[in-house]
Each structure stands twice: as structure tokens, then as C-alpha cells.
PDB file of C-alpha atoms in Angstrom:
ATOM      1  CA  MET A   1       4.574   8.486  -2.352  1.00  0.00           C
ATOM      2  CA  THR A   2       7.087   6.086  -0.808  1.00  0.00           C
ATOM      3  CA  THR A   3       5.100   3.042  -1.902  1.00  0.00           C
ATOM      4  CA  VAL A   4       4.955   4.443  -5.441  1.00  0.00           C
ATOM      5  CA  MET A   5       8.725   4.895  -5.594  1.00  0.00           C
ATOM      6  CA  LEU A   6       9.475   1.476  -4.076  1.00  0.00           C
ATOM      7  CA  ALA A   7       6.980  -0.265  -6.365  1.00  0.00           C
ATOM      8  CA  THR A   8       8.001   1.403  -9.614  1.00  0.00           C
ATOM      9  CA  TYR A   9      11.761   1.625  -8.969  1.00  0.00           C
ATOM     10  CA  PRO A  10      12.555  -1.412  -6.789  1.00  0.00           C
ATOM     11  CA  ASP A  11      15.984  -1.727  -8.390  1.00  0.00           C
ATOM     12  CA  VAL A  12      16.902   1.832  -7.300  1.00  0.00           C
ATOM     13  CA  PHE A  13      15.826   1.734  -3.642  1.00  0.00           C
ATOM     14  CA  ALA A  14      17.103  -0.689  -1.006  1.00  0.00           C
ATOM     15  CA  ALA A  15      14.474   0.410   1.522  1.00  0.00           C
ATOM     16  CA  GLY A  16      11.906   3.045   2.353  1.00  0.00           C
ATOM     17  CA  ALA A  17       9.760   4.342   5.203  1.00  0.00           C
ATOM     18  CA  VAL A  18       6.061   5.078   4.866  1.00  0.00           C
ATOM     19  CA  ILE A  19       4.466   7.525   7.267  1.00  0.00           C
ATOM     20  CA  ALA A  20       0.652   7.542   7.191  1.00  0.00           C
ATOM     21  CA  GLY A  21       0.446   6.388   3.587  1.00  0.00           C
ATOM     22  CA  LEU A  22      -1.634   4.201   1.305  1.00  0.00           C
ATOM     23  CA  PRO A  23      -0.749   0.839  -0.208  1.00  0.00           C
ATOM     24  CA  PHE A  24       0.530   1.053  -3.770  1.00  0.00           C
ATOM     25  CA  GLY A  25      -2.147   0.796  -6.442  1.00  0.00           C
ATOM     26  CA  VAL A  26      -5.278   1.347  -4.349  1.00  0.00           C
ATOM     27  CA  ALA A  27      -5.920   4.769  -5.871  1.00  0.00           C
ATOM     28  CA  GLY A  28      -5.657   5.964  -9.449  1.00  0.00           C
ATOM     29  CA  ASN A  29      -6.908   9.497  -8.916  1.00  0.00           C
ATOM     30  CA  LEU A  30      -7.506  12.084  -6.205  1.00  0.00           C
ATOM     31  CA  ARG A  31     -11.057  10.942  -5.435  1.00  0.00           C
ATOM     32  CA  GLU A  32      -9.944   7.339  -4.979  1.00  0.00           C
ATOM     33  CA  ALA A  33      -7.023   8.469  -2.810  1.00  0.00           C
ATOM     34  CA  LEU A  34      -9.274  10.521  -0.553  1.00  0.00           C
ATOM     35  CA  GLY A  35     -11.686   7.593  -0.286  1.00  0.00           C
ATOM     36  CA  GLY A  36      -8.830   5.202   0.482  1.00  0.00           C
ATOM     37  CA  MET A  37      -7.564   7.483   3.205  1.00  0.00           C
ATOM     38  CA  MET A  38     -10.898   7.178   5.022  1.00  0.00           C
ATOM     39  CA  GLN A  39     -10.694   3.378   5.378  1.00  0.00           C
ATOM     40  CA  GLY A  40      -8.072   0.674   5.188  1.00  0.00           C
ATOM     41  CA  SER A  41      -7.972  -1.524   2.117  1.00  0.00           C
ATOM     42  CA  ALA A  42      -9.875  -4.798   2.364  1.00  0.00           C
ATOM     43  CA  LEU A  43      -7.788  -6.360  -0.425  1.00  0.00           C
ATOM     44  CA  SER A  44      -5.946  -9.553   0.444  1.00  0.00           C
ATOM     45  CA  ALA A  45      -2.156  -9.700   0.689  1.00  0.00           C
ATOM     46  CA  PRO A  46      -1.835 -11.415  -2.733  1.00  0.00           C
ATOM     47  CA  GLU A  47      -4.154  -8.857  -4.361  1.00  0.00           C
ATOM     48  CA  LEU A  48      -2.115  -5.994  -2.900  1.00  0.00           C
ATOM     49  CA  GLY A  49       1.166  -7.663  -3.841  1.00  0.00           C
ATOM     50  CA  ASP A  50      -0.036  -8.179  -7.419  1.00  0.00           C
ATOM     51  CA  ARG A  51      -0.537  -4.425  -7.766  1.00  0.00           C
ATOM     52  CA  VAL A  52       3.143  -3.864  -7.007  1.00  0.00           C
ATOM     53  CA  ARG A  53       4.310  -6.722  -9.224  1.00  0.00           C
ATOM     54  CA  ALA A  54       2.332  -5.208 -12.124  1.00  0.00           C
ATOM     55  CA  ALA A  55       4.117  -1.857 -11.686  1.00  0.00           C
ATOM     56  CA  SER A  56       7.496  -3.002 -12.977  1.00  0.00           C
ATOM     57  CA  LYS A  57       9.277  -5.902 -14.664  1.00  0.00           C
ATOM     58  CA  HIS A  58      11.441  -6.339 -11.558  1.00  0.00           C
ATOM     59  CA  LYS A  59      12.439  -9.932 -10.813  1.00  0.00           C
ATOM     60  CA  GLY A  60      14.923  -9.437  -7.961  1.00  0.00           C
ATOM     61  CA  ASP A  61      14.601  -8.789  -4.258  1.00  0.00           C
ATOM     62  CA  TRP A  62      12.086  -6.163  -3.188  1.00  0.00           C
ATOM     63  CA  PRO A  63      13.102  -3.194  -1.039  1.00  0.00           C
ATOM     64  CA  ARG A  64      12.776  -3.389   2.738  1.00  0.00           C
ATOM     65  CA  ILE A  65      10.015  -1.264   4.243  1.00  0.00           C
ATOM     66  CA  SER A  66       9.293   0.442   7.545  1.00  0.00           C
ATOM     67  CA  VAL A  67       5.678   1.525   8.131  1.00  0.00           C
ATOM     68  CA  TRP A  68       4.791   4.230  10.690  1.00  0.00           C
ATOM     69  CA  HIS A  69       1.267   5.324  11.584  1.00  0.00           C
ATOM     70  CA  GLY A  70      -0.545   7.064  14.417  1.00  0.00           C
ATOM     71  CA  SER A  71      -3.174   4.886  16.078  1.00  0.00           C
ATOM     72  CA  ALA A  72      -5.573   7.869  16.366  1.00  0.00           C
ATOM     73  CA  ASP A  73      -5.059   9.262  12.856  1.00  0.00           C
ATOM     74  CA  ARG A  74      -8.384  10.599  11.573  1.00  0.00           C
ATOM     75  CA  THR A  75      -7.025  11.730   8.207  1.00  0.00           C
ATOM     76  CA  VAL A  76      -5.408   8.502   6.983  1.00  0.00           C
ATOM     77  CA  HIS A  77      -7.121   5.502   8.563  1.00  0.00           C
ATOM     78  CA  PRO A  78      -4.635   3.337  10.517  1.00  0.00           C
ATOM     79  CA  GLY A  79      -5.936   0.299   8.624  1.00  0.00           C
ATOM     80  CA  ASN A  80      -3.869   1.535   5.689  1.00  0.00           C
ATOM     81  CA  ALA A  81      -0.695   0.745   7.638  1.00  0.00           C
ATOM     82  CA  ASP A  82      -1.903  -2.848   7.991  1.00  0.00           C
ATOM     83  CA  ALA A  83      -2.649  -3.004   4.261  1.00  0.00           C
ATOM     84  CA  ILE A  84       0.830  -1.703   3.370  1.00  0.00           C
ATOM     85  CA  VAL A  85       2.356  -4.332   5.640  1.00  0.00           C
ATOM     86  CA  ARG A  86       0.226  -7.075   3.999  1.00  0.00           C
ATOM     87  CA  GLN A  87       1.287  -5.837   0.560  1.00  0.00           C
ATOM     88  CA  TRP A  88       4.998  -6.012   1.313  1.00  0.00           C
ATOM     89  CA  LEU A  89       4.764  -9.263   3.264  1.00  0.00           C
ATOM     90  CA  ASP A  90       3.309 -10.818   0.125  1.00  0.00           C
ATOM     91  CA  LEU A  91       6.120  -9.410  -2.026  1.00  0.00           C
ATOM     92  CA  HIS A  92       8.739 -10.814   0.336  1.00  0.00           C
ATOM     93  CA  GLY A  93       6.929 -14.141   0.733  1.00  0.00           C
ATOM     94  CA  LEU A  94       6.585 -13.675   4.486  1.00  0.00           C
ATOM     95  CA  PRO A  95       3.766 -14.874   6.780  1.00  0.00           C
ATOM     96  CA  LEU A  96       1.035 -12.504   7.954  1.00  0.00           C
ATOM     97  CA  ALA A  97       1.795 -13.215  11.621  1.00  0.00           C
ATOM     98  CA  ALA A  98       4.601 -11.028  12.980  1.00  0.00           C
ATOM     99  CA  MET A  99       7.819 -12.832  13.860  1.00  0.00           C
ATOM    100  CA  SER A 100       8.426 -10.409  16.697  1.00  0.00           C
ATOM    101  CA  ARG A 101       6.208  -8.042  18.679  1.00  0.00           C
ATOM    102  CA  ALA A 102       7.496  -5.570  21.232  1.00  0.00           C
ATOM    103  CA  ASP A 103       6.830  -2.129  22.615  1.00  0.00           C
ATOM    104  CA  VAL A 104       9.363   0.582  21.882  1.00  0.00           C
ATOM    105  CA  ASP A 105       8.905   3.458  24.329  1.00  0.00           C
ATOM    106  CA  GLY A 106       5.263   2.389  24.714  1.00  0.00           C
ATOM    107  CA  HIS A 107       4.570   2.055  20.983  1.00  0.00           C
ATOM    108  CA  PRO A 108       3.883  -1.349  19.354  1.00  0.00           C
ATOM    109  CA  ARG A 109       6.441  -2.580  16.827  1.00  0.00           C
ATOM    110  CA  GLU A 110       6.050  -5.680  14.657  1.00  0.00           C
ATOM    111  CA  VAL A 111       8.915  -7.187  12.670  1.00  0.00           C
ATOM    112  CA  TRP A 112       9.345  -9.780   9.902  1.00  0.00           C
ATOM    113  CA  TRP A 113      12.725 -11.045   8.687  1.00  0.00           C
ATOM    114  CA  ASN A 114      14.206 -13.376   6.108  1.00  0.00           C
ATOM    115  CA  ALA A 115      16.158 -16.624   6.605  1.00  0.00           C
ATOM    116  CA  ASP A 116      19.354 -14.608   7.120  1.00  0.00           C
ATOM    117  CA  GLY A 117      17.762 -12.623   9.961  1.00  0.00           C
ATOM    118  CA  GLU A 118      17.590  -9.393   7.939  1.00  0.00           C
ATOM    119  CA  THR A 119      14.528  -7.293   8.786  1.00  0.00           C
ATOM    120  CA  LEU A 120      12.457  -6.892   5.611  1.00  0.00           C
ATOM    121  CA  VAL A 121       9.214  -5.439   6.974  1.00  0.00           C
ATOM    122  CA  GLU A 122       8.577  -3.557  10.193  1.00  0.00           C
ATOM    123  CA  SER A 123       5.588  -1.634  11.468  1.00  0.00           C
ATOM    124  CA  TYR A 124       5.283   0.950  14.231  1.00  0.00           C
ATOM    125  CA  SER A 125       1.953   2.153  15.618  1.00  0.00           C
ATOM    126  CA  ILE A 126       2.432   5.418  17.458  1.00  0.00           C
ATOM    127  CA  THR A 127      -0.059   5.147  20.313  1.00  0.00           C
ATOM    128  CA  ASP A 128      -2.711   7.917  20.479  1.00  0.00           C
ATOM    129  CA  MET A 129      -1.040  10.001  17.742  1.00  0.00           C
ATOM    130  CA  ALA A 130      -3.500  11.698  15.384  1.00  0.00           C
TER     131      ALA A 130
END
């Protein structure tokens, strides 16, 4: 739901956190959502970004996003976290390669920032969490 709110109301939200979610626009009904949960999206970053851009007439800066996902999640495939990150990297015009990688209490964190050093996209993988 976070990706829906950020995509359709980007002028209202400065940032949001997604916990075990799906990229915006990969499902239009319950069946598609359940199918999407079983595997990560294979869509490219530009294809995913275009789905968000089509959701509103927004022309300004996009909200910042923090993505959290358990590495052993069997309900929502962890590949969806990667797809959400790709989607928002495209919106922010950031490279696919993380600008910083570190472990936080044993859990991988990747970060991307803008020219001013402001974090725009971050991703946490909670090791062995279902």
C-alpha cells in the first residue's frame, strides 16, 4: 500500500517505508497481486518507473523510500524488494549500483543519495527473517 500512496500522491508524502511489499503497478487485481507475491518482478527499472509516472501528473521531486524485507520470506518473494528499489531508483534518476553497502546489526543495507548527499533510496534485507 505504501507504493500506491507514494505513486499516486507524491506531492503529499515526503517519504515512505515499504515492508514486504510489491512495486507499484505490477498488480491490478487480487489474482495478479498473489502471483506477484510469489516471484519478484522481471520488469526493468524504466518499465517499473513508467508505471509510477503514469499514476499522476506529478512533475516535482519524488518521495524518498526505505525498503525492508526478510531474506527468507516465503509469502512475499524477496525479489520484490529489489524491484521496488529499481522502480524508485529510476524515478530519482539514480544508478542501479548501490552507492553504499554496509551491515547494520548483521543485516545488509544499501543506500543511494542525491548530489546534496540526501538519502533518497535505501534497502534493508533482514537476514533469515521469514
